[in-house]
Amino acid sequence: MRTVNPEQHARKRARILAAAAEEFAANGVDGTSTARICRRAGIGSGTLFHYFPTKKAIFHALFADDLARTAEIRDRALAMADPEEGFALLFDRLTADLDDPQAPGLIAAALVQASRDEKFALLLGDDETRTLAALTTLLERLATNGRTAPFPPARAARWLVTVIDAAYLAATNDDYDPAAHAAELRRVATWLTATPLPPAPPSPSPEP
């Protein structure tokens, strides 16, 4: 029986998803074919379908992996003894892709897919529900520590998610400046939550 090298399997899967992300960001779901993903990833169709049975499965996996990383950060944030540090950690995660050039295209593709794909819409909806709950809990803890926000924690959490979503949608504007928008968003978040946020962490350097 042929054995599978887990590390090699994970690397190839990540390579396929990275190629798919570029295609989906540039062309949307309908404008992307599995053949284009194969060409960009430098693999044959047999290899692609060994990992993912359909184009839709690739799209789902791309977002499911990202949401799983967000879930890990949510859990870490809620486990922190200092709610201010936990809030900053989760906020940084939620805004980490503001300077990612692929983000606008992927968000547009996700909005289209969610409108016609119930399973995908549930995936996104569940993540938003859990994020709102985590933010609300952190803001409640901050309120207990004396941080008096202009709105109740649940409303402040909802506004925060709404403003973050709007910041990503603004990335399609011609005058979009990732650094300026990120700094302004941190000021808005500070006002909404009565919690000063430290400067944004530096973006990771691209792999050589």
mmCIF file of N, CA and C in Angstrom, residues 71-197:
data_model
loop_
_atom_site.group_PDB
_atom_site.id
_atom_site.type_symbol
_atom_site.label_atom_id
_atom_site.label_comp_id
_atom_site.label_asym_id
_atom_site.label_seq_id
_atom_site.Cartn_x
_atom_site.Cartn_y
_atom_site.Cartn_z
ATOM 1 N N ALA A 71 -10.669 31.077 14.112
ATOM 2 C CA ALA A 71 -11.226 30.404 15.291
ATOM 3 C C ALA A 71 -10.148 30.161 16.345
ATOM 4 N N GLU A 72 -8.960 29.797 15.911
ATOM 5 C CA GLU A 72 -7.856 29.592 16.855
ATOM 6 C C GLU A 72 -7.524 30.893 17.586
ATOM 7 N N ILE A 73 -7.503 31.992 16.839
ATOM 8 C CA ILE A 73 -7.208 33.291 17.451
ATOM 9 C C ILE A 73 -8.321 33.697 18.408
ATOM 10 N N ARG A 74 -9.571 33.441 18.040
ATOM 11 C CA ARG A 74 -10.683 33.754 18.952
ATOM 12 C C ARG A 74 -10.510 33.030 20.279
ATOM 13 N N ASP A 75 -10.188 31.743 20.198
ATOM 14 C CA ASP A 75 -10.017 30.957 21.424
ATOM 15 C C ASP A 75 -8.864 31.498 22.269
ATOM 16 N N ARG A 76 -7.771 31.854 21.609
ATOM 17 C CA ARG A 76 -6.628 32.415 22.343
ATOM 18 C C ARG A 76 -6.997 33.736 22.996
ATOM 19 N N ALA A 77 -7.729 34.571 22.263
ATOM 20 C CA ALA A 77 -8.114 35.885 22.790
ATOM 21 C C ALA A 77 -9.002 35.736 24.020
ATOM 22 N N LEU A 78 -9.949 34.816 23.956
ATOM 23 C CA LEU A 78 -10.864 34.617 25.082
ATOM 24 C C LEU A 78 -10.161 33.994 26.282
ATOM 25 N N ALA A 79 -9.080 33.273 26.037
ATOM 26 C CA ALA A 79 -8.356 32.616 27.131
ATOM 27 C C ALA A 79 -7.376 33.549 27.837
ATOM 28 N N MET A 80 -7.121 34.719 27.262
ATOM 29 C CA MET A 80 -6.153 35.637 27.858
ATOM 30 C C MET A 80 -6.691 36.245 29.150
ATOM 31 N N ALA A 81 -5.808 36.379 30.115
ATOM 32 C CA ALA A 81 -6.210 36.954 31.401
ATOM 33 C C ALA A 81 -6.554 38.434 31.269
ATOM 34 N N ASP A 82 -5.850 39.120 30.379
ATOM 35 C CA ASP A 82 -6.082 40.552 30.169
ATOM 36 C C ASP A 82 -7.001 40.734 28.963
ATOM 37 N N PRO A 83 -8.250 41.174 29.153
ATOM 38 C CA PRO A 83 -9.169 41.317 28.014
ATOM 39 C C PRO A 83 -8.707 42.358 27.000
ATOM 40 N N GLU A 84 -7.914 43.327 27.447
ATOM 41 C CA GLU A 84 -7.411 44.330 26.504
ATOM 42 C C GLU A 84 -6.455 43.683 25.508
ATOM 43 N N GLU A 85 -5.596 42.788 26.010
ATOM 44 C CA GLU A 85 -4.691 42.070 25.119
ATOM 45 C C GLU A 85 -5.469 41.115 24.214
ATOM 46 N N GLY A 86 -6.483 40.475 24.778
ATOM 47 C CA GLY A 86 -7.298 39.570 23.977
ATOM 48 C C GLY A 86 -8.034 40.297 22.869
ATOM 49 N N PHE A 87 -8.580 41.464 23.195
ATOM 50 C CA PHE A 87 -9.288 42.244 22.185
ATOM 51 C C PHE A 87 -8.333 42.686 21.080
ATOM 52 N N ALA A 88 -7.146 43.160 21.453
ATOM 53 C CA ALA A 88 -6.171 43.602 20.455
ATOM 54 C C ALA A 88 -5.764 42.446 19.546
ATOM 55 N N LEU A 89 -5.588 41.257 20.125
ATOM 56 C CA LEU A 89 -5.210 40.089 19.328
ATOM 57 C C LEU A 89 -6.285 39.756 18.301
ATOM 58 N N LEU A 90 -7.533 39.735 18.731
ATOM 59 C CA LEU A 90 -8.616 39.390 17.812
ATOM 60 C C LEU A 90 -8.824 40.486 16.772
ATOM 61 N N PHE A 91 -8.739 41.735 17.181
ATOM 62 C CA PHE A 91 -8.882 42.840 16.232
ATOM 63 C C PHE A 91 -7.805 42.757 15.150
ATOM 64 N N ASP A 92 -6.571 42.478 15.564
ATOM 65 C CA ASP A 92 -5.484 42.374 14.585
ATOM 66 C C ASP A 92 -5.746 41.248 13.591
ATOM 67 N N ARG A 93 -6.296 40.153 14.086
ATOM 68 C CA ARG A 93 -6.614 39.041 13.180
ATOM 69 C C ARG A 93 -7.695 39.454 12.173
ATOM 70 N N LEU A 94 -8.712 40.133 12.652
ATOM 71 C CA LEU A 94 -9.831 40.507 11.789
ATOM 72 C C LEU A 94 -9.445 41.541 10.739
ATOM 73 N N THR A 95 -8.386 42.288 10.988
ATOM 74 C CA THR A 95 -7.969 43.341 10.053
ATOM 75 C C THR A 95 -6.646 43.014 9.361
ATOM 76 N N ALA A 96 -6.167 41.793 9.528
ATOM 77 C CA ALA A 96 -4.826 41.443 9.048
ATOM 78 C C ALA A 96 -4.684 41.497 7.534
ATOM 79 N N ASP A 97 -5.787 41.336 6.803
ATOM 80 C CA ASP A 97 -5.697 41.257 5.345
ATOM 81 C C ASP A 97 -6.052 42.558 4.638
ATOM 82 N N LEU A 98 -6.109 43.654 5.377
ATOM 83 C CA LEU A 98 -6.471 44.926 4.745
ATOM 84 C C LEU A 98 -5.482 45.340 3.660
ATOM 85 N N ASP A 99 -4.225 44.909 3.787
ATOM 86 C CA ASP A 99 -3.233 45.274 2.778
ATOM 87 C C ASP A 99 -2.952 44.130 1.805
ATOM 88 N N ASP A 100 -3.784 43.095 1.827
ATOM 89 C CA ASP A 100 -3.614 41.966 0.912
ATOM 90 C C ASP A 100 -4.276 42.311 -0.419
ATOM 91 N N PRO A 101 -3.520 42.382 -1.508
ATOM 92 C CA PRO A 101 -4.121 42.767 -2.791
ATOM 93 C C PRO A 101 -5.172 41.774 -3.292
ATOM 94 N N GLN A 102 -5.151 40.552 -2.773
ATOM 95 C CA GLN A 102 -6.146 39.568 -3.194
ATOM 96 C C GLN A 102 -7.477 39.731 -2.458
ATOM 97 N N ALA A 103 -7.449 40.422 -1.323
ATOM 98 C CA ALA A 103 -8.630 40.482 -0.460
ATOM 99 C C ALA A 103 -9.881 41.018 -1.168
ATOM 100 N N PRO A 104 -9.812 42.148 -1.888
ATOM 101 C CA PRO A 104 -11.040 42.659 -2.516
ATOM 102 C C PRO A 104 -11.679 41.659 -3.476
ATOM 103 N N GLY A 105 -10.857 41.029 -4.310
ATOM 104 C CA GLY A 105 -11.391 40.064 -5.264
ATOM 105 C C GLY A 105 -11.997 38.849 -4.591
ATOM 106 N N LEU A 106 -11.341 38.369 -3.543
ATOM 107 C CA LEU A 106 -11.861 37.202 -2.831
ATOM 108 C C LEU A 106 -13.150 37.533 -2.089
ATOM 109 N N ILE A 107 -13.214 38.736 -1.524
ATOM 110 C CA ILE A 107 -14.443 39.146 -0.833
ATOM 111 C C ILE A 107 -15.603 39.242 -1.823
ATOM 112 N N ALA A 108 -15.340 39.835 -2.978
ATOM 113 C CA ALA A 108 -16.390 39.935 -4.002
ATOM 114 C C ALA A 108 -16.854 38.542 -4.431
ATOM 115 N N ALA A 109 -15.899 37.636 -4.619
ATOM 116 C CA ALA A 109 -16.249 36.265 -5.008
ATOM 117 C C ALA A 109 -17.049 35.576 -3.915
ATOM 118 N N ALA A 110 -16.677 35.827 -2.657
ATOM 119 C CA ALA A 110 -17.383 35.211 -1.531
ATOM 120 C C ALA A 110 -18.819 35.712 -1.434
ATOM 121 N N LEU A 111 -19.024 36.999 -1.672
ATOM 122 C CA LEU A 111 -20.376 37.557 -1.610
ATOM 123 C C LEU A 111 -21.276 36.938 -2.678
ATOM 124 N N VAL A 112 -20.729 36.774 -3.878
ATOM 125 C CA VAL A 112 -21.506 36.149 -4.952
ATOM 126 C C VAL A 112 -21.816 34.697 -4.598
ATOM 127 N N GLN A 113 -20.802 33.978 -4.131
ATOM 128 C CA GLN A 113 -20.999 32.560 -3.821
ATOM 129 C C GLN A 113 -22.000 32.366 -2.682
ATOM 130 N N ALA A 114 -21.930 33.217 -1.676
ATOM 131 C CA ALA A 114 -22.839 33.089 -0.533
ATOM 132 C C ALA A 114 -24.293 33.311 -0.938
ATOM 133 N N SER A 115 -24.508 34.088 -1.997
ATOM 134 C CA SER A 115 -25.879 34.380 -2.430
ATOM 135 C C SER A 115 -26.542 33.191 -3.118
ATOM 136 N N ARG A 116 -25.751 32.178 -3.482
ATOM 137 C CA ARG A 116 -26.320 31.043 -4.232
ATOM 138 C C ARG A 116 -25.888 29.686 -3.685
ATOM 139 N N ASP A 117 -25.131 29.692 -2.616
ATOM 140 C CA ASP A 117 -24.559 28.460 -2.065
ATOM 141 C C ASP A 117 -24.856 28.436 -0.571
ATOM 142 N N GLU A 118 -25.896 27.713 -0.196
ATOM 143 C CA GLU A 118 -26.343 27.735 1.195
ATOM 144 C C GLU A 118 -25.264 27.234 2.154
ATOM 145 N N LYS A 119 -24.558 26.190 1.767
ATOM 146 C CA LYS A 119 -23.520 25.646 2.646
ATOM 147 C C LYS A 119 -22.426 26.675 2.905
ATOM 148 N N PHE A 120 -22.026 27.382 1.854
ATOM 149 C CA PHE A 120 -20.989 28.403 2.003
ATOM 150 C C PHE A 120 -21.499 29.566 2.835
ATOM 151 N N ALA A 121 -22.755 29.966 2.602
ATOM 152 C CA ALA A 121 -23.339 31.058 3.388
ATOM 153 C C ALA A 121 -23.390 30.695 4.868
ATOM 154 N N LEU A 122 -23.703 29.444 5.175
ATOM 155 C CA LEU A 122 -23.732 28.998 6.572
ATOM 156 C C LEU A 122 -22.336 29.026 7.179
ATOM 157 N N LEU A 123 -21.329 28.681 6.379
ATOM 158 C CA LEU A 123 -19.943 28.718 6.852
ATOM 159 C C LEU A 123 -19.565 30.136 7.275
ATOM 160 N N LEU A 124 -19.871 31.109 6.421
ATOM 161 C CA LEU A 124 -19.558 32.503 6.741
ATOM 162 C C LEU A 124 -20.409 33.011 7.896
ATOM 163 N N GLY A 125 -21.680 32.638 7.896
ATOM 164 C CA GLY A 125 -22.578 33.100 8.955
ATOM 165 C C GLY A 125 -22.184 32.576 10.322
ATOM 166 N N ASP A 126 -21.760 31.324 10.371
ATOM 167 C CA ASP A 126 -21.328 30.747 11.647
ATOM 168 C C ASP A 126 -20.091 31.466 12.169
ATOM 169 N N ASP A 127 -19.160 31.775 11.259
ATOM 170 C CA ASP A 127 -17.953 32.492 11.681
ATOM 171 C C ASP A 127 -18.303 33.872 12.221
ATOM 172 N N GLU A 128 -19.208 34.577 11.549
ATOM 173 C CA GLU A 128 -19.583 35.914 12.024
ATOM 174 C C GLU A 128 -20.262 35.838 13.387
ATOM 175 N N THR A 129 -21.130 34.856 13.573
ATOM 176 C CA THR A 129 -21.817 34.698 14.859
ATOM 177 C C THR A 129 -20.816 34.462 15.983
ATOM 178 N N ARG A 130 -19.847 33.605 15.727
ATOM 179 C CA ARG A 130 -18.843 33.295 16.752
ATOM 180 C C ARG A 130 -17.929 34.494 17.020
ATOM 181 N N THR A 131 -17.624 35.236 15.959
ATOM 182 C CA THR A 131 -16.785 36.423 16.142
ATOM 183 C C THR A 131 -17.520 37.484 16.947
ATOM 184 N N LEU A 132 -18.790 37.698 16.636
ATOM 185 C CA LEU A 132 -19.586 38.661 17.401
ATOM 186 C C LEU A 132 -19.672 38.256 18.869
ATOM 187 N N ALA A 133 -19.861 36.971 19.120
ATOM 188 C CA ALA A 133 -19.946 36.493 20.505
ATOM 189 C C ALA A 133 -18.627 36.710 21.239
ATOM 190 N N ALA A 134 -17.512 36.434 20.559
ATOM 191 C CA ALA A 134 -16.204 36.615 21.190
ATOM 192 C C ALA A 134 -15.934 38.089 21.482
ATOM 193 N N LEU A 135 -16.222 38.953 20.509
ATOM 194 C CA LEU A 135 -16.024 40.387 20.720
ATOM 195 C C LEU A 135 -16.908 40.898 21.857
ATOM 196 N N THR A 136 -18.149 40.442 21.892
ATOM 197 C CA THR A 136 -19.062 40.871 22.958
ATOM 198 C C THR A 136 -18.530 40.454 24.323
ATOM 199 N N THR A 137 -18.060 39.222 24.430
ATOM 200 C CA THR A 137 -17.507 38.742 25.702
ATOM 201 C C THR A 137 -16.304 39.573 26.125
ATOM 202 N N LEU A 138 -15.409 39.848 25.181
ATOM 203 C CA LEU A 138 -14.221 40.640 25.506
ATOM 204 C C LEU A 138 -14.605 42.057 25.925
ATOM 205 N N LEU A 139 -15.583 42.642 25.239
ATOM 206 C CA LEU A 139 -16.013 43.998 25.594
ATOM 207 C C LEU A 139 -16.730 44.021 26.940
ATOM 208 N N GLU A 140 -17.443 42.962 27.268
ATOM 209 C CA GLU A 140 -18.063 42.867 28.596
ATOM 210 C C GLU A 140 -16.993 42.809 29.682
ATOM 211 N N ARG A 141 -15.938 42.072 29.412
ATOM 212 C CA ARG A 141 -14.843 41.993 30.384
ATOM 213 C C ARG A 141 -14.143 43.341 30.522
ATOM 214 N N LEU A 142 -13.982 44.030 29.397
ATOM 215 C CA LEU A 142 -13.365 45.356 29.452
ATOM 216 C C LEU A 142 -14.235 46.323 30.245
ATOM 217 N N ALA A 143 -15.553 46.225 30.067
ATOM 218 C CA ALA A 143 -16.467 47.094 30.819
ATOM 219 C C ALA A 143 -16.345 46.834 32.312
ATOM 220 N N THR A 144 -16.185 45.578 32.676
ATOM 221 C CA THR A 144 -16.001 45.228 34.088
ATOM 222 C C THR A 144 -14.726 45.845 34.638
ATOM 223 N N ASN A 145 -13.736 45.993 33.751
ATOM 224 C CA ASN A 145 -12.457 46.592 34.154
ATOM 225 C C ASN A 145 -12.470 48.114 34.073
ATOM 226 N N GLY A 146 -13.628 48.697 33.755
ATOM 227 C CA GLY A 146 -13.727 50.155 33.768
ATOM 228 C C GLY A 146 -13.699 50.828 32.422
ATOM 229 N N ARG A 147 -13.649 50.042 31.321
ATOM 230 C CA ARG A 147 -13.673 50.632 29.981
ATOM 231 C C ARG A 147 -15.127 50.886 29.587
ATOM 232 N N THR A 148 -15.571 52.113 29.651
ATOM 233 C CA THR A 148 -16.968 52.440 29.375
ATOM 234 C C THR A 148 -17.124 52.870 27.920
ATOM 235 N N ALA A 149 -17.639 51.976 27.094
ATOM 236 C CA ALA A 149 -17.836 52.259 25.676
ATOM 237 C C ALA A 149 -19.123 53.056 25.472
ATOM 238 N N PRO A 150 -19.254 53.747 24.326
ATOM 239 C CA PRO A 150 -20.464 54.544 24.076
ATOM 240 C C PRO A 150 -21.707 53.696 23.828
ATOM 241 N N PHE A 151 -21.534 52.398 23.573
ATOM 242 C CA PHE A 151 -22.662 51.504 23.329
ATOM 243 C C PHE A 151 -22.516 50.258 24.196
ATOM 244 N N PRO A 152 -23.607 49.536 24.430
ATOM 245 C CA PRO A 152 -23.501 48.260 25.135
ATOM 246 C C PRO A 152 -22.581 47.306 24.361
ATOM 247 N N PRO A 153 -21.934 46.369 25.036
ATOM 248 C CA PRO A 153 -20.960 45.491 24.376
ATOM 249 C C PRO A 153 -21.468 44.816 23.103
ATOM 250 N N ALA A 154 -22.677 44.286 23.130
ATOM 251 C CA ALA A 154 -23.184 43.586 21.942
ATOM 252 C C ALA A 154 -23.347 44.538 20.759
ATOM 253 N N ARG A 155 -23.804 45.759 21.013
ATOM 254 C CA ARG A 155 -23.964 46.738 19.933
ATOM 255 C C ARG A 155 -22.604 47.220 19.441
ATOM 256 N N ALA A 156 -21.688 47.450 20.360
ATOM 257 C CA ALA A 156 -20.344 47.869 19.957
ATOM 258 C C ALA A 156 -19.680 46.788 19.106
ATOM 259 N N ALA A 157 -19.879 45.519 19.477
ATOM 260 C CA ALA A 157 -19.309 44.412 18.702
ATOM 261 C C ALA A 157 -19.893 44.392 17.296
ATOM 262 N N ARG A 158 -21.205 44.575 17.198
ATOM 263 C CA ARG A 158 -21.852 44.586 15.884
ATOM 264 C C ARG A 158 -21.353 45.742 15.026
ATOM 265 N N TRP A 159 -21.238 46.927 15.604
ATOM 266 C CA TRP A 159 -20.710 48.067 14.860
ATOM 267 C C TRP A 159 -19.274 47.810 14.416
ATOM 268 N N LEU A 160 -18.501 47.194 15.285
ATOM 269 C CA LEU A 160 -17.102 46.940 14.964
ATOM 270 C C LEU A 160 -16.983 46.016 13.752
ATOM 271 N N VAL A 161 -17.753 44.942 13.745
ATOM 272 C CA VAL A 161 -17.722 44.020 12.607
ATOM 273 C C VAL A 161 -18.199 44.723 11.336
ATOM 274 N N THR A 162 -19.221 45.553 11.456
ATOM 275 C CA THR A 162 -19.740 46.287 10.298
ATOM 276 C C THR A 162 -18.686 47.227 9.719
ATOM 277 N N VAL A 163 -17.982 47.924 10.590
ATOM 278 C CA VAL A 163 -16.960 48.870 10.134
ATOM 279 C C VAL A 163 -15.775 48.130 9.511
ATOM 280 N N ILE A 164 -15.394 47.006 10.089
ATOM 281 C CA ILE A 164 -14.298 46.218 9.517
ATOM 282 C C ILE A 164 -14.686 45.709 8.128
ATOM 283 N N ASP A 165 -15.914 45.205 7.999
ATOM 284 C CA ASP A 165 -16.382 44.754 6.680
ATOM 285 C C ASP A 165 -16.334 45.895 5.670
ATOM 286 N N ALA A 166 -16.756 47.084 6.095
ATOM 287 C CA ALA A 166 -16.747 48.240 5.196
ATOM 288 C C ALA A 166 -15.327 48.606 4.784
ATOM 289 N N ALA A 167 -14.383 48.446 5.699
ATOM 290 C CA ALA A 167 -12.988 48.760 5.380
ATOM 291 C C ALA A 167 -12.466 47.839 4.278
ATOM 292 N N TYR A 168 -12.842 46.568 4.336
ATOM 293 C CA TYR A 168 -12.414 45.644 3.277
ATOM 294 C C TYR A 168 -13.074 45.986 1.944
ATOM 295 N N LEU A 169 -14.336 46.356 1.977
ATOM 296 C CA LEU A 169 -15.019 46.725 0.735
ATOM 297 C C LEU A 169 -14.418 47.993 0.131
ATOM 298 N N ALA A 170 -13.907 48.880 0.994
ATOM 299 C CA ALA A 170 -13.295 50.124 0.508
ATOM 300 C C ALA A 170 -12.000 49.861 -0.247
ATOM 301 N N ALA A 171 -11.456 48.665 -0.103
ATOM 302 C CA ALA A 171 -10.188 48.345 -0.765
ATOM 303 C C ALA A 171 -10.307 48.365 -2.283
ATOM 304 N N THR A 172 -11.524 48.356 -2.802
ATOM 305 C CA THR A 172 -11.705 48.426 -4.256
ATOM 306 C C THR A 172 -11.660 49.855 -4.776
ATOM 307 N N ASN A 173 -11.664 50.841 -3.890
ATOM 308 C CA ASN A 173 -11.638 52.244 -4.313
ATOM 309 C C ASN A 173 -10.261 52.631 -4.847
ATOM 310 N N ASP A 174 -10.239 53.533 -5.818
ATOM 311 C CA ASP A 174 -8.973 53.948 -6.421
ATOM 312 C C ASP A 174 -8.058 54.641 -5.417
ATOM 313 N N ASP A 175 -8.648 55.358 -4.454
ATOM 314 C CA ASP A 175 -7.828 56.111 -3.506
ATOM 315 C C ASP A 175 -7.535 55.312 -2.230
ATOM 316 N N TYR A 176 -7.730 54.011 -2.281
ATOM 317 C CA TYR A 176 -7.530 53.188 -1.081
ATOM 318 C C TYR A 176 -6.057 53.160 -0.695
ATOM 319 N N ASP A 177 -5.794 53.475 0.565
ATOM 320 C CA ASP A 177 -4.437 53.445 1.118
ATOM 321 C C ASP A 177 -4.474 52.493 2.311
ATOM 322 N N PRO A 178 -3.937 51.281 2.184
ATOM 323 C CA PRO A 178 -4.051 50.292 3.259
ATOM 324 C C PRO A 178 -3.561 50.786 4.607
ATOM 325 N N ALA A 179 -2.411 51.448 4.622
ATOM 326 C CA ALA A 179 -1.849 51.904 5.901
ATOM 327 C C ALA A 179 -2.733 52.978 6.532
ATOM 328 N N ALA A 180 -3.179 53.942 5.715
ATOM 329 C CA ALA A 180 -4.016 55.020 6.242
ATOM 330 C C ALA A 180 -5.363 54.485 6.720
ATOM 331 N N HIS A 181 -5.966 53.609 5.929
ATOM 332 C CA HIS A 181 -7.260 53.050 6.320
ATOM 333 C C HIS A 181 -7.135 52.211 7.591
ATOM 334 N N ALA A 182 -6.055 51.455 7.703
ATOM 335 C CA ALA A 182 -5.862 50.628 8.899
ATOM 336 C C ALA A 182 -5.707 51.502 10.138
ATOM 337 N N ALA A 183 -4.948 52.597 10.002
ATOM 338 C CA ALA A 183 -4.750 53.501 11.137
ATOM 339 C C ALA A 183 -6.068 54.168 11.535
ATOM 340 N N GLU A 184 -6.837 54.595 10.536
ATOM 341 C CA GLU A 184 -8.129 55.230 10.829
ATOM 342 C C GLU A 184 -9.098 54.229 11.459
ATOM 343 N N LEU A 185 -9.059 52.999 10.988
ATOM 344 C CA LEU A 185 -9.933 51.968 11.547
ATOM 345 C C LEU A 185 -9.603 51.708 13.011
ATOM 346 N N ARG A 186 -8.323 51.747 13.351
ATOM 347 C CA ARG A 186 -7.936 51.550 14.750
ATOM 348 C C ARG A 186 -8.463 52.693 15.622
ATOM 349 N N ARG A 187 -8.480 53.905 15.070
ATOM 350 C CA ARG A 187 -9.027 55.037 15.830
ATOM 351 C C ARG A 187 -10.529 54.873 16.038
ATOM 352 N N VAL A 188 -11.226 54.420 15.000
ATOM 353 C CA VAL A 188 -12.670 54.180 15.126
ATOM 354 C C VAL A 188 -12.930 53.085 16.152
ATOM 355 N N ALA A 189 -12.139 52.013 16.090
ATOM 356 C CA ALA A 189 -12.313 50.904 17.033
ATOM 357 C C ALA A 189 -12.037 51.349 18.463
ATOM 358 N N THR A 190 -11.048 52.201 18.631
ATOM 359 C CA THR A 190 -10.742 52.721 19.968
ATOM 360 C C THR A 190 -11.928 53.503 20.520
ATOM 361 N N TRP A 191 -12.557 54.306 19.671
ATOM 362 C CA TRP A 191 -13.725 55.066 20.131
ATOM 363 C C TRP A 191 -14.903 54.140 20.433
ATOM 364 N N LEU A 192 -15.145 53.166 19.550
ATOM 365 C CA LEU A 192 -16.284 52.267 19.732
ATOM 366 C C LEU A 192 -16.181 51.433 21.003
ATOM 367 N N THR A 193 -14.951 51.121 21.388
ATOM 368 C CA THR A 193 -14.751 50.184 22.500
ATOM 369 C C THR A 193 -14.137 50.818 23.736
ATOM 370 N N ALA A 194 -13.768 52.094 23.640
ATOM 371 C CA ALA A 194 -13.075 52.771 24.742
ATOM 372 C C ALA A 194 -11.820 52.018 25.148
ATOM 373 N N THR A 195 -11.181 51.393 24.158
ATOM 374 C CA THR A 195 -9.987 50.585 24.411
ATOM 375 C C THR A 195 -8.881 50.999 23.457
ATOM 376 N N PRO A 196 -7.860 51.713 23.942
ATOM 377 C CA PRO A 196 -6.756 52.102 23.064
ATOM 378 C C PRO A 196 -6.073 50.870 22.472
ATOM 379 N N LEU A 197 -5.861 50.900 21.174
ATOM 380 C CA LEU A 197 -5.199 49.786 20.504
ATOM 381 C C LEU A 197 -3.755 50.148 20.206
#
